[in-house]
Coordinates of C-alpha atoms in Angstrom, one line a residue:
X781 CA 0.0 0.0 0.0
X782 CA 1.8 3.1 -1.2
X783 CA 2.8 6.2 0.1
X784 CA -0.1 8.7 -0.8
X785 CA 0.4 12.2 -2.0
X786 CA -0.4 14.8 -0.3
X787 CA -2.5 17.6 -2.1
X788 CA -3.2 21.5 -0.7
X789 CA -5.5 21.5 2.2
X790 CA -9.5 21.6 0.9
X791 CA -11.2 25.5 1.0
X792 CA -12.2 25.1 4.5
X793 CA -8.5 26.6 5.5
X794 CA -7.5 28.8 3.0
X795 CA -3.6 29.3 1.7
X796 CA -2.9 32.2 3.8
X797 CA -4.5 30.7 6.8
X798 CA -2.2 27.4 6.4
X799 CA 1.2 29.5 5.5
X800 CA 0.6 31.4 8.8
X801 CA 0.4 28.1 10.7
X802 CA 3.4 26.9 9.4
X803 CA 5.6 30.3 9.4
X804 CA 4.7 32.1 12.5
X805 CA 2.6 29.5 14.4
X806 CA -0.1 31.9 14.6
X807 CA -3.3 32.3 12.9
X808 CA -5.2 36.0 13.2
X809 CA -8.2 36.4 15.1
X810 CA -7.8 32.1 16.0
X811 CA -6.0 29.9 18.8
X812 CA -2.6 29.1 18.0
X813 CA -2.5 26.7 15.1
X814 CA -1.2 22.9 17.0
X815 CA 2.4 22.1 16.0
X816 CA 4.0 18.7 17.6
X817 CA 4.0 19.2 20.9
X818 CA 5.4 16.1 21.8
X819 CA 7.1 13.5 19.6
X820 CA 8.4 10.1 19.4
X821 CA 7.1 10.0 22.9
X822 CA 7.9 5.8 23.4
X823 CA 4.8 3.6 25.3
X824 CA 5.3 0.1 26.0
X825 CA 1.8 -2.3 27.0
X826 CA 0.6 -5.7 26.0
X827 CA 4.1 -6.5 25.3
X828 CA 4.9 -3.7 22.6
X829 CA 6.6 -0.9 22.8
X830 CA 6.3 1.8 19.9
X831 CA 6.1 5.7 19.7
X832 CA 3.0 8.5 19.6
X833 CA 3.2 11.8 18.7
X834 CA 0.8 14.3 20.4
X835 CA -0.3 17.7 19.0
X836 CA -2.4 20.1 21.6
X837 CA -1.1 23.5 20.7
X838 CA -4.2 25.9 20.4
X839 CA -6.2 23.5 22.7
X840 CA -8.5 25.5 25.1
X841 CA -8.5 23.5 28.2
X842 CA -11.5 25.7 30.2
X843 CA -13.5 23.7 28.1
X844 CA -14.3 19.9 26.6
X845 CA -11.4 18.3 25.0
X846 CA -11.8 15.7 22.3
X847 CA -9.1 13.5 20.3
X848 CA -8.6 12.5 16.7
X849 CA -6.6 9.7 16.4
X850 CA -5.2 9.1 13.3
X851 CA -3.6 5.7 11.7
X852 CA -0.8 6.1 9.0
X853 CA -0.3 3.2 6.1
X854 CA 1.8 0.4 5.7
X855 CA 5.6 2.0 5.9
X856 CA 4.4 4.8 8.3
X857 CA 5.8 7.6 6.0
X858 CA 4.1 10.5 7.7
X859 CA 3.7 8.2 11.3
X860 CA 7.9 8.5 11.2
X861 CA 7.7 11.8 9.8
X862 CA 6.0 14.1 13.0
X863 CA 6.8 17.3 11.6
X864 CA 5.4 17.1 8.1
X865 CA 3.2 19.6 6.0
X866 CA 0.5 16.7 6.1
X867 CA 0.5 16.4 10.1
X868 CA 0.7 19.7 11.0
X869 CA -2.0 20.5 8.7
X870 CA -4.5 17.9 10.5
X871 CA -3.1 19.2 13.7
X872 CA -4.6 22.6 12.8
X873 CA -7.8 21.1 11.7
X874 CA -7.9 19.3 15.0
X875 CA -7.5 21.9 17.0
X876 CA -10.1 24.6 15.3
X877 CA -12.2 22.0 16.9
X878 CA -10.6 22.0 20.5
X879 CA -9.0 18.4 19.9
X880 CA -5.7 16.8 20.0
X881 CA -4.4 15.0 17.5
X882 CA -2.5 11.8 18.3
X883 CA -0.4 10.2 16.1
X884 CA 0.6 6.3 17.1
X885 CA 3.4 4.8 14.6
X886 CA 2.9 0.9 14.3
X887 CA 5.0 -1.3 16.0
X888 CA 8.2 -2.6 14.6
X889 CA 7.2 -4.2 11.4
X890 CA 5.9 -0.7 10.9
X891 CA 2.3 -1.8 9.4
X892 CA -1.3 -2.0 11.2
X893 CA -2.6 -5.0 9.6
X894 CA 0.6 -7.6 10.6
X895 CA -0.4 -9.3 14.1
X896 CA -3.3 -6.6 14.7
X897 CA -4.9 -7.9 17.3
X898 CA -1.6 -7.3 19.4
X899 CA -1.3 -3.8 18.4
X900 CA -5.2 -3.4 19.0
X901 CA -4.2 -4.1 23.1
X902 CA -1.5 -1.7 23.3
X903 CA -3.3 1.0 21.3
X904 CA -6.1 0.8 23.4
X905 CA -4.0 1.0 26.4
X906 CA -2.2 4.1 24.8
X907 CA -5.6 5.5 24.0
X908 CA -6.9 5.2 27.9
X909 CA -3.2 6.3 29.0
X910 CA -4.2 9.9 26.9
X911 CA -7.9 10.1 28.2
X912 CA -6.6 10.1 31.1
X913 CA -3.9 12.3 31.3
X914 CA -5.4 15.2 28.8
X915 CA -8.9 15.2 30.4
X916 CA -10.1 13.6 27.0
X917 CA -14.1 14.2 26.5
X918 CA -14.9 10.6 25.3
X919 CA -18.2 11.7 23.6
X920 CA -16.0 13.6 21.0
X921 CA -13.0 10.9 19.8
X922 CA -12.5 10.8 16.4
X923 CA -11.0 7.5 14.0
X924 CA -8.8 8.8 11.1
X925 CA -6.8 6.3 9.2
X926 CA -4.9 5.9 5.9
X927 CA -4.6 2.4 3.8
X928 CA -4.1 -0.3 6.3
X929 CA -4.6 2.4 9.2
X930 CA -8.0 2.1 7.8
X931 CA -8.0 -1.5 7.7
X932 CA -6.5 -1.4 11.8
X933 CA -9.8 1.0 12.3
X934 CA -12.8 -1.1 10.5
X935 CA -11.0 -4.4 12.0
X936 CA -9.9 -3.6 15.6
X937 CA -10.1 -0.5 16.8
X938 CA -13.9 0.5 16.4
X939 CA -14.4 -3.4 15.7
X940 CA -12.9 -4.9 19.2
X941 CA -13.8 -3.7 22.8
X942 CA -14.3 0.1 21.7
X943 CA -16.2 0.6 24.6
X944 CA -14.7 3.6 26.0
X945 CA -16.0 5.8 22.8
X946 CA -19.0 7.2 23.6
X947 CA -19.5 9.4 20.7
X948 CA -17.5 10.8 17.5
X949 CA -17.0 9.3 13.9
X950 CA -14.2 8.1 11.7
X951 CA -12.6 8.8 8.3
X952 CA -11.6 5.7 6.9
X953 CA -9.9 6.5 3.5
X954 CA -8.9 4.5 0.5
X955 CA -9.4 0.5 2.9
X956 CA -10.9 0.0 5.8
X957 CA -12.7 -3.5 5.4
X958 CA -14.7 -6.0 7.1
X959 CA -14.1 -9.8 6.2
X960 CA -15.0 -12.8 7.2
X961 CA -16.0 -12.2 11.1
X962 CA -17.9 -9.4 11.0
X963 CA -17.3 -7.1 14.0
X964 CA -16.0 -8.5 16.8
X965 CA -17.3 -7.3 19.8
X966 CA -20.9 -6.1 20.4
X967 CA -21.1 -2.2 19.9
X968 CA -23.3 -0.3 22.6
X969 CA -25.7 1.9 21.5
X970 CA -23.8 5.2 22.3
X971 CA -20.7 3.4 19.6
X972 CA -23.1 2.6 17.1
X973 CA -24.5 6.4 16.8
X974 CA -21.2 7.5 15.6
X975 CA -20.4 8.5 12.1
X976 CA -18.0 6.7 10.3
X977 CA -17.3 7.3 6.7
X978 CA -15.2 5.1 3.9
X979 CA -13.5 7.5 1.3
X980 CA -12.3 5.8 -1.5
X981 CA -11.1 6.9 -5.1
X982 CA -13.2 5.3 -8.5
X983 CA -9.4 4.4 -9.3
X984 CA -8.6 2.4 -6.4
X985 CA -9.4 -1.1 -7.4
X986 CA -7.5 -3.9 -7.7
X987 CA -3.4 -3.4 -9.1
X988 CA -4.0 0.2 -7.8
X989 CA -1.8 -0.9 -4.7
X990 CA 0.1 -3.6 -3.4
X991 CA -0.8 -6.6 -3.3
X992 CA -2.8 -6.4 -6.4
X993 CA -5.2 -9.1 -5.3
X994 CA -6.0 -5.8 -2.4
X995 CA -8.7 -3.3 -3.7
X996 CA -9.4 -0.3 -1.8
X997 CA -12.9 0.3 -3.7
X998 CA -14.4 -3.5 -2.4
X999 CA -13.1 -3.2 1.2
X1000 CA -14.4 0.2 1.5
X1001 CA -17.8 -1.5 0.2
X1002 CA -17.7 -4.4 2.5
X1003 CA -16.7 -2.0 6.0
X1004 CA -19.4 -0.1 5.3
X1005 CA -22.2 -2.7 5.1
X1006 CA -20.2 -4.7 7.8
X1007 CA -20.7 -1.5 10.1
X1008 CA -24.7 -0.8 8.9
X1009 CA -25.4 -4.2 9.4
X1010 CA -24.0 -4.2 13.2
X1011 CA -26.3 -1.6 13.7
X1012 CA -24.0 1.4 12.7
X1013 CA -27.2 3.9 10.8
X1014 CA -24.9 6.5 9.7
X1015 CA -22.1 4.3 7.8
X1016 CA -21.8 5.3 4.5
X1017 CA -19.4 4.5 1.8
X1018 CA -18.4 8.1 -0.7
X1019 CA -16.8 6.6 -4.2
X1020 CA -14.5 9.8 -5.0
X1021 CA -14.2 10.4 -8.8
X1022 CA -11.0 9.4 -10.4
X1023 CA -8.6 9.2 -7.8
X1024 CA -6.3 6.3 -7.5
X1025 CA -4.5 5.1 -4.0
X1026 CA -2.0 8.2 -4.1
X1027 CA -4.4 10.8 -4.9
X1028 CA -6.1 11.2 -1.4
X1029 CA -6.1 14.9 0.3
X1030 CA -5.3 13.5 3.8
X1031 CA -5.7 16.4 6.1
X1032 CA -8.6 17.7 4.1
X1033 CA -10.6 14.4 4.7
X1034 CA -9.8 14.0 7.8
X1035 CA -10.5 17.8 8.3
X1036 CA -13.7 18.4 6.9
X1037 CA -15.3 15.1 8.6
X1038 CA -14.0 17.3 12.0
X1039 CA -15.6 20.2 11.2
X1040 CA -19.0 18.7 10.1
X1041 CA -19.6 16.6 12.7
X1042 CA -18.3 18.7 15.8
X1043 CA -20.0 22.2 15.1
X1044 CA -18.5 23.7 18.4
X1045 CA -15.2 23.8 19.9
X1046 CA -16.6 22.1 22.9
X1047 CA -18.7 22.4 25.8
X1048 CA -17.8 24.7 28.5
X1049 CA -16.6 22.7 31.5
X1050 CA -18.6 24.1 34.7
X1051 CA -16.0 26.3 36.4
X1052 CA -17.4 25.9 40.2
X1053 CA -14.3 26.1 43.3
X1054 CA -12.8 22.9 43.8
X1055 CA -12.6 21.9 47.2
X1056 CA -10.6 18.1 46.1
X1057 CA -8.8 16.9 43.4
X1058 CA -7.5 13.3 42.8
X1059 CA -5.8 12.0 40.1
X1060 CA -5.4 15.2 38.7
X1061 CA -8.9 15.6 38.3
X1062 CA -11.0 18.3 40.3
X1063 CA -14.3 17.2 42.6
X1064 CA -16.2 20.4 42.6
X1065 CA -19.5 21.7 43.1
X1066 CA -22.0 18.8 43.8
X1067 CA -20.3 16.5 42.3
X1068 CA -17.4 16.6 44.5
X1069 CA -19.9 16.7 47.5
X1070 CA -22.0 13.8 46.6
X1071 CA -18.7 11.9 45.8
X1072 CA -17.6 12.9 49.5
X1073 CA -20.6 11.9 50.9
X1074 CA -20.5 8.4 49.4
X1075 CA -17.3 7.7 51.3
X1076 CA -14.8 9.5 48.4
X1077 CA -12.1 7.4 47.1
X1078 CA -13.8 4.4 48.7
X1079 CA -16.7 4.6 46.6
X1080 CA -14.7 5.6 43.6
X1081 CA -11.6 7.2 42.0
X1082 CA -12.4 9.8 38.9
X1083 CA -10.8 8.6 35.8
X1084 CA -12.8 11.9 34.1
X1085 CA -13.3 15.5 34.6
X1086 CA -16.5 16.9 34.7
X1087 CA -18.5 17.1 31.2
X1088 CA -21.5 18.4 30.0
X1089 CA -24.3 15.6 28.9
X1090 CA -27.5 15.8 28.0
X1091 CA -31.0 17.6 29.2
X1092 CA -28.7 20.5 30.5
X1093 CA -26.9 17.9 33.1
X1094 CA -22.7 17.2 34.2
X1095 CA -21.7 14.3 34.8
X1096 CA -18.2 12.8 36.0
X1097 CA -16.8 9.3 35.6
X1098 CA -15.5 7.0 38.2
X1099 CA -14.0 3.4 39.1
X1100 CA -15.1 1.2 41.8
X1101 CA -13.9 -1.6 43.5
X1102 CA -12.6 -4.7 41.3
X1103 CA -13.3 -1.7 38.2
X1104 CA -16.5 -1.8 38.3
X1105 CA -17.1 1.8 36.0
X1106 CA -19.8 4.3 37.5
X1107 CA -20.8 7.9 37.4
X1108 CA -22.2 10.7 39.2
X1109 CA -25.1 13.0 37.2
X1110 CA -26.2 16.1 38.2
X1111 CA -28.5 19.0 36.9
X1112 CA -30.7 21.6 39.0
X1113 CA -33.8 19.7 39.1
X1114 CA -32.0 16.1 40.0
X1115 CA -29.5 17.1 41.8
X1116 CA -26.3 14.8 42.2
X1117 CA -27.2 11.3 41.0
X1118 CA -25.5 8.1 40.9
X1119 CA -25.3 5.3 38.0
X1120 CA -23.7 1.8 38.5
X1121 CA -22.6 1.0 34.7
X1122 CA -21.4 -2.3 36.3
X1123 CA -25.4 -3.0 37.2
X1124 CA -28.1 -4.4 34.7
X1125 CA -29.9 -1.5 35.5
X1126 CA -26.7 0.9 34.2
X1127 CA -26.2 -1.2 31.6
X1128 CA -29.5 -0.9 30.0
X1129 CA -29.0 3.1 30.6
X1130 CA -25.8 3.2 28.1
X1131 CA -27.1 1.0 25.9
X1132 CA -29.9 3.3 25.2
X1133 CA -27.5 6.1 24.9
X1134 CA -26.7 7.4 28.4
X1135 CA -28.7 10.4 29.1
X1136 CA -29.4 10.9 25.7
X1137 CA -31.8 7.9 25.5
X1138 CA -33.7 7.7 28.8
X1139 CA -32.6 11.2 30.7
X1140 CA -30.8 12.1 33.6
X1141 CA -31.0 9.7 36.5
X1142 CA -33.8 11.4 38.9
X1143 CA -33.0 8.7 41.5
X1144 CA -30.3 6.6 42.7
X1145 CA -30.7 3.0 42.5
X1146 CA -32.9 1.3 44.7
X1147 CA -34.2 -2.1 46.0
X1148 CA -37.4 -3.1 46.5
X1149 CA -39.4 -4.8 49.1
X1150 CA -39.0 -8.5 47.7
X1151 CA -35.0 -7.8 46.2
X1152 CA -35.5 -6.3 43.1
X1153 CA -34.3 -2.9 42.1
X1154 CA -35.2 0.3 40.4
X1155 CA -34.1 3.7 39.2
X1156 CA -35.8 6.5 37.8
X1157 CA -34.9 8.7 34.7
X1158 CA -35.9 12.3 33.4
X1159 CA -36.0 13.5 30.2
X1160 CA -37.6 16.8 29.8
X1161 CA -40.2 15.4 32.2
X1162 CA -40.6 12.4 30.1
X1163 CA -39.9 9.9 33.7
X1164 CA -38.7 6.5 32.7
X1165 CA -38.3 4.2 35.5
X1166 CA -35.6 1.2 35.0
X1167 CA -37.0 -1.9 36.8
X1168 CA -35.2 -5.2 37.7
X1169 CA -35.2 -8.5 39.5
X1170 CA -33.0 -11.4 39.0
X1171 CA -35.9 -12.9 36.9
X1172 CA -37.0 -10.3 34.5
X1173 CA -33.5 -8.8 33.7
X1174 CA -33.8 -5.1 33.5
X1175 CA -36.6 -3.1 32.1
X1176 CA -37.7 -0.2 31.0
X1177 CA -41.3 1.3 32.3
X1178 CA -42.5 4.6 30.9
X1179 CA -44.1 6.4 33.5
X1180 CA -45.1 9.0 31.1
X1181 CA -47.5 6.8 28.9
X1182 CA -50.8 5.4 29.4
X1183 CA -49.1 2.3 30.0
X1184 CA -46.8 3.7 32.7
X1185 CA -49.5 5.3 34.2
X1186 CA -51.9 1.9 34.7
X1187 CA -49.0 -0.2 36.0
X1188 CA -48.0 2.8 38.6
X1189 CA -51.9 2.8 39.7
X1190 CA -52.2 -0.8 40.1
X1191 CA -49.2 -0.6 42.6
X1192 CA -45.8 -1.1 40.7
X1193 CA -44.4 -4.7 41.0
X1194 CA -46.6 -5.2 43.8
X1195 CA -49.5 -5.1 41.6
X1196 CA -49.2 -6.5 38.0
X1197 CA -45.5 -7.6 38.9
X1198 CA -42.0 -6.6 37.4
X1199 CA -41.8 -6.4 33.9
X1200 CA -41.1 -8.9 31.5
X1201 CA -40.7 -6.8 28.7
X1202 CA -40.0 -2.8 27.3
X1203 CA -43.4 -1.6 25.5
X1204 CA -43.9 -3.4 21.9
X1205 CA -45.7 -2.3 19.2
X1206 CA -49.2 -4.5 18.4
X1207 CA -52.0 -4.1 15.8
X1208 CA -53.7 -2.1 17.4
X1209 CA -51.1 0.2 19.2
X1210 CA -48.8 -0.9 22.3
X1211 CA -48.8 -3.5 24.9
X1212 CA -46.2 -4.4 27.7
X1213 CA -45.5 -7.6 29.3
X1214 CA -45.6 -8.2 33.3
X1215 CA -45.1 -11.2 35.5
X1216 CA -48.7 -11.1 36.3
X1217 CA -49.7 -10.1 33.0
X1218 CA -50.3 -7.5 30.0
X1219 CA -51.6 -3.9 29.4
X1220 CA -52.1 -3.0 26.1
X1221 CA -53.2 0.9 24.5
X1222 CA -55.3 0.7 21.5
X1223 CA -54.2 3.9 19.5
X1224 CA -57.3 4.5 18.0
X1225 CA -59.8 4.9 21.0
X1226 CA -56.8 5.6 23.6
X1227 CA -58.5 2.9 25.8
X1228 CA -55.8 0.8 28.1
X1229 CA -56.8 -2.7 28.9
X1230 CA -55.3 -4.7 31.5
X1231 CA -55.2 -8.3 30.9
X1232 CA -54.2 -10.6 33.9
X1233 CA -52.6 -14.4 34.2

């Protein structure tokens, strides 16, 4: 797979803009364009030691910081290269956007796609090594990738235990397939609500690169339907007119994905007096006082600063005993709020998309009377309550909807019993499933039923 060419950056930064960034270091009326701020930095995990390059010039850290991570080609010209035309220029792009770029150059046989699965563990240990250390927001983490850095990205990266992205996209440019296996681990719902996109030139077929029995155009093809099969709605494949394998504008791709799908430079992160910090991250405001409350560092250590979420709330992420990953919400209405992601009932709140999906946890967990257990969640005073019990699983019970409604007047479990089901569309409009039986909604006369064992 050949070096590619590197063409002038698209329209979105102009001539002048870019020979400012790469003569005086300075752009007017911007942030300081990103240089290399630190190179051929050496980490060593799962066995593998290899360099990264980190760009955060520019980066404004009073507010939410995301990362583009981008994967070079077999040879890793520009990945050995740190202070090239081509990287700086994505650097700049980057950091318009208040993110970092990180650069990580392949391990010794100086290609993505030989023993991946290897390189997969220590990249993802690099990756949580620089969320950690530069406050990373993981709702904005961005996959760029090159060749068989495109192929490392549909295959392992976003393919294998990619839990820890909780929102972004990824430019995947002239490769980036899916084979025989499909994905490989499970995506949760916040993964599969990214964005990734496949460029890849009409010209990139087979003999365009090597090997010749390789082509560009029919992995891009097959990691795109790979991806919207898994549940990935916004993969999309774009077929770019007469370009062969060396043609590809890297920075400009990777550049203009950044700048349509993170419109701001970030949230502002809630500047309240910090009365703790651990870790290097600050326990402020409620936050910090609920997490003192809960027996601080006992209940949890902060592996996140605080960051702005849904429905107007913050939230901050922390790790329990043995791991276990949870988080404290909080908005004015709530107040400071707990989740256990460890839990079924957490569990079933980031698979519907954290906050996003169900709303801000109104409640913390709780048990009930016979040993099951319930939380509740608002969304624009939409109140979902999350139900379990070690026979039902967790469950989802919209206390907003007629449904809701007759199951909360009948008495909760005690009444119709723990659900056995989320609401499902029937016929005739909705029904939901309970240990002592069913209520259904008929849509057209607004009549609920209750139908009992």
């Amino acid at each position: 797979m050949k070096l590619p060419s590197f063409r002038l950056p698209s329209s979105t930064l102009s001539a002048a803009v870019l020979a400012g960034v790469l003569t005086t270091g300075t752009v007017a009326a911007t942030a300081a364009p990103a240089h290399a701020s630190t190179t051929n930095t050496t980490y060593t995990a799962a066995g593998i030691s290899s360099q990264y390059h980190l760009y955060d010039a520019g980066i404004d850290r009073s507010r939410a910081v995301g990362a583009v991570f981008y994967f070079d080609g077999d040879g890793q010209y520009y990945a050995q290269r740190p202070t090239t035309t081509m990287l700086r220029t994505m650097a700049a792009r980057a950091a318009a956007k208040n993110m970092v770029l990180v650069v990580p150059v392949a391990p010794a046989n100086r290609s993505w796609t030989v023993n991946s699965e290897a390189a997969g563990d220590w990249f993802r240990a690099l990756a949580g090594k620089v969320v950690a250390e530069q406050r990373i927001d993981t709702t904005r983490i961005h996959l760029a990738g090159y060749s068989g850095g495109a192929e490392f990205i549909s295959t392992e990266v976003l393919s294998d235990r990619a839990g820890w992205i909780r929102g972004g996209g990824a430019t995947l440019i002239g490769g980036g397939g899916v084979y025989s296996r499909g994905l490989e681990t499970t995506p949760h719902a916040a993964l599969k609500a990214t964005d990734p996109t496949w460029y890849v030139g009409s010209l990139d077929g087979y003999g365009a690169t090597q090997p010749s029995t390789w082509s560009a155009l029919e992995a891009a093809g097959k990691g795109a339907g790979a991806y919207r099969s898994a549940g990935f709605a916004k993969a999309d494949r774009v077929v770019l007119p007469g370009l062969n394998h060396t043609d590809y504008n890297l920075p400009g791709l990777v550049g203009d994905d950044v700048d349509r799908l993170y419109s701001t430079i970030g949230t502002a992160v809630p500047s309240v007096p910090g009365t703790s910090e651990l870790n290097g991250f600050a326990l402020k405001g409620a936050i910090g006082a609920r997490w003192r409350a809960l027996g601080g560092a006992s209940w949890g250590t902060p592996v996140s600063a605080e960051h702005a979420s849904a429905h107007s709330s913050v939230y901050q992420r922390f790790l329990g005993a043995g791991g276990r990953e949870k988080a404290i919400y909080w908005t004015g209405a709530t107040g400071a709020r707990t989740v256990d992601y460890g839990g079924a009932i957490g569990r079933k709140f980031e698979a519907a998309g954290f906050a996003a999906g169900y709303g801000v946890p109104a409640s913390d967990e709780a048990r009930t009377a016979d040993g099951g257990a319930y939380q509740l969640f608002d969304a624009a005073g939409k109140r979902t309550k999350l139900v379990w019990s070690s026979s039902t699983g967790a469950r989802q019970v919209k206390e907003y909807g007629a449904i809701g409604q007759r199951w909360a007047a009948l008495g909760h479990e005690r009444g119709l019993g723990y659900p056995t089901s989320d609401e499902y569309r029937t016929p005739t409009g909705m029904a939901q499933n309970f240990t002592g039986g069913r209520i259904e909604w008929n849509a057209s006369t607004r009549a609920v039923n209750v139908v009992r064992r």
